[in-house]
């Protein structure tokens, strides 16, 4: 005899569970290997490096030369140069003693009239007007100021000088300027003391050097 159906659905068969309950992780992709540059690419890279290096070297050389020129331009020389009494030759031309054809002496007082016992001030200038360098002793004893009254010698810058010589090497266009004072007194060679003071009147002043003499300046005391 056949069994009657009870009307209940039949249970589905179960699938076996995977071990661990998780899916296997995917394998990571392998990174692509970088391709090596070709020989032409390496040549171009080295060529660029060499060009840049050459540019840096050229820039350094130009900069050093420009700096040297700038420093040289900042160095200034005086209008006159003091030299030894016996200068040595430094080139094809040997400087000689200045003459009236090379330099001009000028004596300029700060006034034309002074009170007795006052102080007169003179500006003495030596100007090179020639074409070749020359030497001159600008010391008070050699480049001498003399003040006279007729035939009477009143005062000289050389009488009491203790500074000695002052040799100058003058080039064309150079000028040496120095101020010399006179206390309106009298002097004599050897710096003799207790001399009679000059009185009121008219006096003449002139500056001279070997072979050179300025224009006479007229002064008045009193």
Backbone as CSV, one residue per row, in Angstrom:
resi,resn,N_x,N_y,N_z,CA_x,CA_y,CA_z,C_x,C_y,C_z
1,UNK,0.828,-1.167,0.000,0.000,0.000,0.000,0.884,1.247,0.000
2,UNK,0.394,2.294,-0.741,1.141,3.535,-0.792,0.740,4.432,0.347
3,UNK,1.841,5.133,0.891,1.556,6.071,1.962,1.046,7.367,1.390
4,UNK,0.068,7.846,2.154,-0.536,9.100,1.728,0.415,10.255,2.057
5,UNK,0.334,11.246,1.157,1.158,12.456,1.354,0.603,13.311,2.445
6,UNK,1.503,13.826,3.272,1.067,14.661,4.391,0.947,16.103,3.993
7,UNK,1.381,16.538,2.772,1.294,17.929,2.286,2.425,18.828,2.739
8,UNK,3.434,18.411,3.464,4.591,19.228,3.914,5.701,19.193,2.865
9,UNK,6.318,20.366,2.659,7.426,20.396,1.659,8.638,19.652,2.171
10,UNK,9.301,19.105,1.254,10.515,18.367,1.592,11.686,19.328,1.855
11,UNK,12.446,19.122,2.864,13.608,20.004,3.156,14.706,19.872,2.097
12,UNK,15.308,21.130,1.740,16.385,21.146,0.723,17.683,20.668,1.353
13,UNK,18.495,20.024,0.585,19.780,19.566,1.143,20.737,20.766,1.383
14,UNK,21.393,20.784,2.472,22.351,21.852,2.832,23.710,21.640,2.156
15,UNK,24.253,22.846,1.735,25.601,22.818,1.121,26.654,22.835,2.227
16,UNK,27.679,22.130,1.995,28.736,22.129,3.037,29.370,23.513,3.173
17,UNK,29.497,23.968,4.402,30.081,25.296,4.665,31.571,25.309,4.338
18,UNK,32.001,26.481,3.800,33.444,26.603,3.465,34.251,26.673,4.742
19,UNK,35.420,26.198,4.668,36.268,26.133,5.835,36.653,27.535,6.283
20,UNK,36.395,27.823,7.560,36.727,29.143,8.096,35.638,30.149,7.904
21,UNK,34.681,29.964,7.028,33.568,30.875,6.801,33.949,32.108,6.008
22,UNK,35.140,32.231,5.402,35.561,33.404,4.617,36.087,32.972,3.268
23,UNK,35.951,33.895,2.335,36.480,33.639,0.994,37.979,33.894,0.966
24,UNK,38.724,33.202,0.173,40.177,33.447,0.087,40.500,34.823,-0.505
25,UNK,41.450,35.588,0.106,41.800,36.932,-0.377,42.509,36.845,-1.708
26,UNK,42.204,37.823,-2.584,42.883,37.796,-3.905,44.356,38.109,-3.767
27,UNK,45.143,37.570,-4.632,46.589,37.796,-4.633,46.916,39.202,-5.170
28,UNK,47.854,39.971,-4.476,48.204,41.314,-4.973,48.939,41.227,-6.298
29,UNK,48.643,42.295,-7.118,49.280,42.337,-8.441,50.742,42.715,-8.309
30,UNK,51.573,42.136,-9.106,53.009,42.434,-9.082,53.273,43.792,-9.740
31,UNK,54.121,44.683,-9.026,54.425,45.996,-9.636,55.245,45.838,-10.903
32,UNK,54.923,46.774,-11.811,55.634,46.714,-13.089,57.072,47.168,-12.913
33,UNK,57.971,46.487,-13.479,59.384,46.858,-13.404,59.671,48.063,-14.302
34,UNK,60.407,49.125,-13.712,60.710,50.295,-14.550,61.667,49.925,-15.670
35,UNK,61.353,50.534,-16.791,62.189,50.239,-17.945,63.483,51.033,-17.870
36,UNK,64.565,50.453,-18.244,65.859,51.116,-18.231,65.960,52.090,-19.391
37,UNK,66.586,53.377,-19.073,66.719,54.351,-20.167,67.667,53.834,-21.230
38,UNK,67.369,54.262,-22.416,68.191,53.831,-23.536,69.516,54.564,-23.520
39,UNK,70.463,54.139,-24.344,71.771,54.781,-24.412,71.676,56.219,-24.894
40,UNK,70.751,56.529,-25.785,70.593,57.896,-26.284,70.097,58.814,-25.176
41,UNK,69.163,58.308,-24.347,68.643,59.131,-23.246,69.751,59.438,-22.237
42,UNK,70.591,58.451,-21.914,71.701,58.698,-21.002,72.668,59.732,-21.566
43,UNK,72.938,59.666,-22.851,73.836,60.633,-23.490,73.286,62.049,-23.380
44,UNK,71.981,62.204,-23.612,71.364,63.532,-23.522,71.414,64.069,-22.097
45,UNK,71.185,63.178,-21.117,71.244,63.633,-19.729,72.636,64.137,-19.374
46,UNK,73.666,63.396,-19.716,75.037,63.822,-19.408,75.409,65.096,-20.168
47,UNK,74.917,65.225,-21.397,75.194,66.433,-22.173,74.605,67.668,-21.494
48,UNK,73.379,67.544,-20.962,72.744,68.670,-20.259,73.520,69.029,-18.997
49,UNK,73.974,68.008,-18.252,74.748,68.255,-17.032,76.045,68.988,-17.349
50,UNK,76.750,68.566,-18.413,78.005,69.212,-18.780,77.792,70.650,-19.225
51,UNK,76.706,70.910,-19.959,76.414,72.281,-20.400,76.138,73.184,-19.194
52,UNK,75.347,72.679,-18.232,75.057,73.479,-17.028,76.325,73.744,-16.230
53,UNK,77.200,72.726,-16.099,78.444,72.904,-15.357,79.341,73.940,-16.026
54,UNK,79.424,73.908,-17.369,80.231,74.896,-18.087,79.677,76.301,-17.886
55,UNK,78.333,76.437,-17.877,77.732,77.746,-17.638,78.064,78.292,-16.268
56,UNK,78.061,77.426,-15.252,78.403,77.863,-13.886,79.852,78.335,-13.826
57,UNK,80.771,77.597,-14.479,82.186,77.979,-14.461,82.390,79.326,-15.142
58,UNK,81.737,79.537,-16.295,81.861,80.818,-17.004,81.326,81.960,-16.149
59,UNK,80.190,81.742,-15.485,79.618,82.787,-14.625,80.551,83.143,-13.484
60,UNK,81.220,82.131,-12.887,82.162,82.403,-11.799,83.350,83.223,-12.288
61,UNK,83.894,82.872,-13.460,85.041,83.603,-13.997,84.673,85.055,-14.278
62,UNK,83.513,85.281,-14.909,83.064,86.648,-15.202,82.836,87.432,-13.922
63,UNK,82.256,86.790,-12.911,82.005,87.469,-11.646,83.291,87.879,-10.950
64,UNK,84.295,86.991,-10.968,85.570,87.318,-10.316,86.247,88.485,-11.025
65,UNK,86.219,88.489,-12.379,86.833,89.596,-13.117,86.104,90.905,-12.835
66,UNK,84.761,90.869,-12.809,83.995,92.088,-12.523,84.284,92.611,-11.131
67,UNK,84.410,91.697,-10.146,84.718,92.112,-8.782,86.096,92.753,-8.706
68,UNK,87.061,92.180,-9.424,88.397,92.771,-9.421,88.410,94.162,-10.023
69,UNK,87.642,94.363,-11.132,87.563,95.689,-11.729,86.902,96.698,-10.820
70,UNK,85.847,96.234,-10.089,85.139,97.145,-9.171,86.049,97.561,-8.024
71,UNK,86.801,96.595,-7.476,87.721,96.929,-6.383,88.801,97.874,-6.866
72,UNK,89.304,97.634,-8.079,90.327,98.517,-8.607,89.819,99.929,-8.817
73,UNK,88.505,100.034,-9.226,87.943,101.354,-9.411,87.717,102.096,-8.138
74,UNK,87.578,101.347,-6.991,87.339,101.996,-5.710,88.614,102.541,-5.106
75,UNK,89.768,102.076,-5.630,91.037,102.541,-5.066,91.375,103.883,-5.690
76,UNK,91.521,104.926,-4.878,91.826,106.268,-5.337,93.220,106.678,-4.871
77,UNK,93.897,107.464,-5.702,95.228,107.954,-5.354,95.156,109.436,-5.046
78,UNK,96.068,109.913,-4.173,96.139,111.323,-3.842,96.636,112.121,-5.033
79,UNK,96.339,113.426,-5.013,96.812,114.302,-6.081,98.326,114.377,-6.096
80,UNK,98.947,114.346,-4.946,100.399,114.409,-4.856,100.903,113.220,-4.075
81,UNK,102.125,112.808,-4.362,102.729,111.651,-3.711,104.053,112.081,-3.112
82,UNK,104.245,111.811,-1.820,105.509,112.110,-1.188,106.501,110.998,-1.511
83,UNK,107.707,111.394,-1.888,108.713,110.423,-2.309,109.995,110.686,-1.534
84,UNK,110.947,109.774,-1.700,112.255,109.948,-1.089,113.000,111.090,-1.773
85,UNK,113.955,111.711,-1.071,114.715,112.802,-1.697,115.438,112.387,-2.969
86,UNK,115.797,111.103,-3.100,116.476,110.636,-4.315,115.631,109.546,-4.947
87,UNK,114.607,109.899,-5.751,113.721,108.902,-6.350,114.463,108.025,-7.343
88,UNK,114.067,106.768,-7.412,114.658,105.836,-8.351,113.759,105.692,-9.564
89,UNK,114.339,105.312,-10.658,113.573,105.160,-11.892,112.640,103.977,-11.788
90,UNK,111.371,104.173,-12.175,110.391,103.083,-12.176,109.918,102.756,-13.579
91,UNK,110.433,103.443,-14.585,110.019,103.195,-15.959,111.041,103.793,-16.901
92,UNK,110.577,104.113,-18.102,111.486,104.676,-19.089,111.778,106.142,-18.804
93,UNK,110.876,106.822,-18.065,111.097,108.235,-17.766,111.480,108.404,-16.297
94,UNK,112.580,109.110,-16.053,113.046,109.384,-14.700,112.641,110.802,-14.338
95,UNK,111.793,111.006,-13.292,111.392,112.371,-12.923,112.598,113.219,-12.558
96,UNK,112.557,114.492,-12.986,113.631,115.439,-12.697,113.087,116.531,-11.793
97,UNK,113.958,117.432,-11.346,113.520,118.543,-10.511,112.581,119.458,-11.290
98,UNK,111.557,119.935,-10.613,110.594,120.829,-11.257,111.250,122.173,-11.565
99,UNK,110.887,122.754,-12.692,111.353,124.078,-13.090,110.145,124.974,-13.326
100,UNK,110.415,126.226,-13.696,109.322,127.157,-13.970,108.480,126.719,-15.163
101,UNK,109.009,125.826,-16.010,108.238,125.310,-17.136,107.301,124.176,-16.716
102,UNK,107.499,123.636,-15.494,106.689,122.509,-15.033,105.635,122.920,-14.020
103,UNK,105.995,123.806,-13.071,105.082,124.138,-11.986,104.967,125.653,-11.820
104,UNK,103.922,126.052,-11.093,103.692,127.465,-10.787,103.472,127.621,-9.289
105,UNK,104.178,128.574,-8.687,104.026,128.878,-7.271,103.074,130.057,-7.106
106,UNK,102.173,129.944,-6.119,101.220,131.016,-5.855,101.152,131.268,-4.355
107,UNK,101.193,132.534,-3.954,101.096,132.932,-2.550,99.839,133.790,-2.392
108,UNK,98.901,133.328,-1.526,97.634,134.037,-1.341,97.425,134.323,0.141
109,UNK,97.447,135.620,0.568,97.199,135.947,1.975,95.701,135.947,2.274
110,UNK,95.340,135.761,3.553,93.925,135.787,3.915,93.403,137.211,4.082
111,UNK,94.312,138.207,4.040,93.917,139.619,4.104,95.055,140.442,3.524
112,UNK,94.830,141.739,3.356,95.876,142.635,2.862,96.364,143.598,3.938
113,UNK,95.700,143.628,5.086,96.086,144.518,6.179,95.925,143.796,7.501
114,UNK,96.930,143.964,8.383,96.926,143.277,9.668,97.324,144.266,10.773
115,UNK,96.806,144.009,11.972,97.183,144.821,13.125,98.550,144.386,13.625
116,UNK,99.280,145.298,14.219,100.580,144.947,14.794,100.386,143.903,15.891
117,UNK,101.168,142.871,15.851,101.043,141.782,16.804,100.009,140.749,16.416
118,UNK,99.337,140.950,15.283,98.351,139.988,14.810,99.016,138.818,14.086
119,UNK,98.232,138.008,13.436,98.728,136.828,12.712,98.221,136.853,11.275
120,UNK,99.130,136.742,10.358,98.788,136.664,8.936,98.841,135.204,8.493
121,UNK,97.934,134.821,7.632,97.876,133.443,7.137,98.034,133.459,5.617
122,UNK,98.933,132.597,5.129,99.194,132.502,3.696,98.846,131.099,3.188
123,UNK,98.251,131.046,2.021,98.012,129.763,1.346,99.027,129.641,0.221
124,UNK,99.870,128.630,0.310,100.911,128.393,-0.681,100.499,127.207,-1.549
125,UNK,100.404,127.424,-2.851,100.012,126.343,-3.762,101.102,126.112,-4.803
126,UNK,101.322,124.827,-5.094,102.246,124.411,-6.145,101.415,123.649,-7.175
127,UNK,101.307,124.189,-8.366,100.462,123.599,-9.410,101.327,123.127,-10.569
128,UNK,101.154,121.856,-10.948,101.915,121.311,-12.080,101.209,121.700,-13.368
129,UNK,101.897,122.480,-14.199,101.326,122.944,-15.466,102.075,122.398,-16.672
130,UNK,103.060,121.534,-16.453,103.858,121.004,-17.552,103.305,119.709,-18.115
131,UNK,104.183,118.974,-18.803,103.770,117.743,-19.487,104.363,116.492,-18.862
132,UNK,105.442,116.623,-18.118,106.113,115.455,-17.549,106.153,115.548,-16.031
133,UNK,106.116,114.403,-15.325,106.232,114.421,-13.861,107.569,115.015,-13.433
134,UNK,107.565,115.631,-12.246,108.801,116.204,-11.719,108.733,116.202,-10.201
135,UNK,109.868,116.383,-9.557,109.940,116.374,-8.099,110.274,117.770,-7.597
136,UNK,109.741,118.098,-6.396,110.004,119.387,-5.779,109.973,119.212,-4.272
137,UNK,110.858,119.949,-3.586,110.883,119.938,-2.128,109.933,121.020,-1.634
138,UNK,108.826,120.590,-0.992,107.812,121.531,-0.513,108.002,121.855,0.959
139,UNK,109.167,121.559,1.542,109.445,121.917,2.928,109.577,123.427,3.090
140,UNK,109.354,123.927,4.314,109.367,125.369,4.552,110.740,125.993,4.315
141,UNK,111.789,125.205,4.445,113.133,125.749,4.269,113.493,125.904,2.795
142,UNK,112.979,125.026,1.936,113.298,125.081,0.509,112.259,125.890,-0.261
143,UNK,111.000,125.641,0.004,109.929,126.463,-0.581,109.666,127.578,0.435
144,UNK,110.449,128.656,0.341,110.585,129.651,1.407,109.717,130.882,1.158
145,UNK,109.034,131.309,2.216,108.307,132.583,2.184,109.184,133.637,2.851
146,UNK,109.402,134.751,2.182,110.223,135.834,2.712,109.408,137.123,2.693
147,UNK,109.439,137.835,3.817,108.745,139.113,3.932,109.798,140.204,4.142
148,UNK,109.705,141.250,3.345,110.689,142.335,3.396,109.973,143.685,3.484
149,UNK,110.743,144.670,3.849,110.283,146.060,3.814,111.421,146.863,3.200
150,UNK,111.324,147.124,1.895,112.455,147.724,1.173,113.590,146.727,1.118
151,UNK,114.743,147.112,1.636,115.912,146.218,1.676,116.036,145.481,3.007
152,UNK,115.093,145.726,3.911,115.136,145.103,5.233,114.431,143.742,5.185
153,UNK,115.179,142.691,5.492,114.594,141.330,5.550,113.916,141.179,6.899
154,UNK,112.590,141.021,6.907,111.814,140.991,8.146,111.645,139.566,8.677
155,UNK,111.214,138.658,7.820,110.856,137.307,8.297,111.004,136.294,7.168
156,UNK,111.340,135.046,7.548,111.439,133.941,6.585,110.904,132.665,7.215
157,UNK,110.194,131.878,6.439,109.665,130.604,6.934,110.760,129.592,7.199
158,UNK,111.976,129.842,6.666,113.082,128.897,6.844,113.865,129.143,8.116
159,UNK,113.692,130.312,8.737,114.538,130.655,9.885,114.329,129.720,11.071
160,UNK,113.107,129.398,11.387,112.822,128.567,12.569,112.198,127.227,12.197
161,UNK,112.396,126.779,10.967,111.790,125.510,10.521,112.518,124.323,11.130
162,UNK,111.750,123.353,11.631,112.318,122.117,12.185,111.771,120.875,11.487
163,UNK,110.835,121.066,10.532,110.210,119.909,9.873,111.113,119.284,8.823
164,UNK,111.986,120.081,8.200,112.866,119.525,7.175,112.205,119.477,5.812
165,UNK,112.748,118.641,4.941,112.265,118.577,3.567,110.953,117.800,3.469
166,UNK,110.232,118.067,2.398,108.985,117.346,2.092,108.936,117.178,0.574
167,UNK,109.535,116.087,0.110,109.653,115.869,-1.328,108.313,115.423,-1.920
168,UNK,107.946,116.019,-3.049,106.719,115.670,-3.752,107.048,115.230,-5.172
169,UNK,106.316,114.237,-5.649,106.366,113.844,-7.057,105.060,114.306,-7.683
170,UNK,105.137,115.298,-8.551,103.948,115.901,-9.150,103.773,115.415,-10.580
171,UNK,102.552,115.026,-10.905,102.187,114.663,-12.266,101.415,115.821,-12.887
172,UNK,101.287,115.870,-14.204,100.544,116.964,-14.836,99.140,117.111,-14.249
173,UNK,98.803,118.330,-13.833,97.490,118.606,-13.252,97.438,118.509,-11.748
174,UNK,98.472,117.972,-11.103,98.494,117.879,-9.637,98.678,119.260,-9.004
175,UNK,98.183,119.359,-7.755,98.338,120.605,-7.005,98.551,120.283,-5.534
176,UNK,99.523,120.932,-4.927,99.783,120.806,-3.494,99.510,122.150,-2.845
177,UNK,98.686,122.150,-1.784,98.299,123.387,-1.100,98.625,123.247,0.382
178,UNK,99.282,124.256,0.949,99.632,124.252,2.359,99.441,125.659,2.924
179,UNK,99.053,125.739,4.205,98.851,127.023,4.875,100.029,127.314,5.802
180,UNK,100.571,128.531,5.697,101.696,128.974,6.516,101.284,130.277,7.211
181,UNK,101.602,130.404,8.496,101.229,131.604,9.262,102.459,132.437,9.621
182,UNK,102.232,133.743,9.772,103.273,134.677,10.184,102.719,135.518,11.330
183,UNK,103.404,135.533,12.447,102.941,136.269,13.619,103.265,137.735,13.596
184,UNK,103.524,138.295,12.401,103.871,139.722,12.194,105.067,140.149,13.040
185,UNK,105.956,139.191,13.321,107.178,139.499,14.051,108.384,139.425,13.135
186,UNK,109.557,139.548,13.718,110.809,139.509,12.967,111.534,138.199,13.277
187,UNK,112.263,137.683,12.296,113.066,136.472,12.487,114.409,136.657,11.821
188,UNK,115.321,135.711,12.143,116.659,135.736,11.544,117.141,134.302,11.408
189,UNK,118.099,134.038,10.506,118.635,132.680,10.375,119.138,132.147,11.714
190,UNK,118.806,130.897,12.026,119.155,130.305,13.298,118.118,130.537,14.361
191,UNK,117.007,131.191,13.979,115.872,131.426,14.886,116.318,132.247,16.105
192,UNK,116.990,133.345,15.836,117.448,134.238,16.899,116.257,134.856,17.623
193,UNK,116.344,134.939,18.947,115.245,135.498,19.747,115.504,136.962,20.084
194,UNK,114.491,137.605,20.669,114.561,138.989,21.154,114.962,139.975,20.057
195,UNK,114.324,139.848,18.912,114.560,140.784,17.809,113.537,141.911,17.872
196,UNK,113.876,143.087,17.403,112.925,144.202,17.431,111.725,143.916,16.540
197,UNK,110.529,144.250,17.008,109.304,144.005,16.240,109.199,145.008,15.095
198,UNK,108.692,144.577,13.971,108.503,145.522,12.873,107.410,146.532,13.215
199,UNK,107.516,147.730,12.672,106.537,148.771,12.926,105.487,148.821,11.840
200,UNK,104.597,149.780,11.979,103.542,149.962,10.986,104.159,150.363,9.650
201,UNK,103.581,149.881,8.595,104.091,150.218,7.270,103.685,149.179,6.235
202,UNK,104.282,149.295,5.063,103.978,148.413,3.939,105.088,147.372,3.801
203,UNK,104.682,146.126,3.549,105.623,145.018,3.448,105.325,144.205,2.178
204,UNK,106.331,143.501,1.726,106.189,142.652,0.541,106.464,141.200,0.932
205,UNK,105.641,140.290,0.395,105.801,138.851,0.670,105.905,138.102,-0.654
206,UNK,106.794,137.107,-0.685,106.977,136.296,-1.877,107.385,134.889,-1.440
207,UNK,106.976,133.863,-2.211,107.387,132.490,-1.957,108.249,132.048,-3.124
208,UNK,109.341,131.336,-2.802,110.271,130.913,-3.838,110.792,129.521,-3.548
209,UNK,111.267,128.875,-4.593,111.933,127.573,-4.532,113.040,127.624,-5.573
210,UNK,113.968,126.659,-5.564,115.057,126.711,-6.544,114.528,126.827,-7.976
211,UNK,114.823,127.968,-8.611,114.380,128.209,-9.977,112.938,128.662,-10.104
212,UNK,112.244,128.890,-8.971,110.827,129.262,-8.996,110.588,130.445,-8.072
213,UNK,109.628,131.283,-8.436,109.253,132.404,-7.569,107.840,132.849,-7.915
214,UNK,107.069,133.196,-6.873,105.691,133.644,-7.068,105.656,135.148,-7.313
215,UNK,104.464,135.630,-7.597,104.251,137.074,-7.714,104.300,137.700,-6.321
216,UNK,104.852,138.888,-6.208,104.973,139.569,-4.926,103.607,140.063,-4.440
217,UNK,103.360,139.853,-3.137,102.118,140.275,-2.507,102.424,141.433,-1.567
218,UNK,101.637,142.497,-1.612,101.850,143.680,-0.779,100.930,143.602,0.436
219,UNK,101.499,143.775,1.637,100.761,143.734,2.897,100.974,145.048,3.641
220,UNK,100.080,145.323,4.580,100.221,146.519,5.413,100.016,146.144,6.869
221,UNK,100.902,146.617,7.720,100.796,146.442,9.170,100.456,147.780,9.820
222,UNK,99.656,147.701,10.872,99.328,148.926,11.607,97.832,149.202,11.667
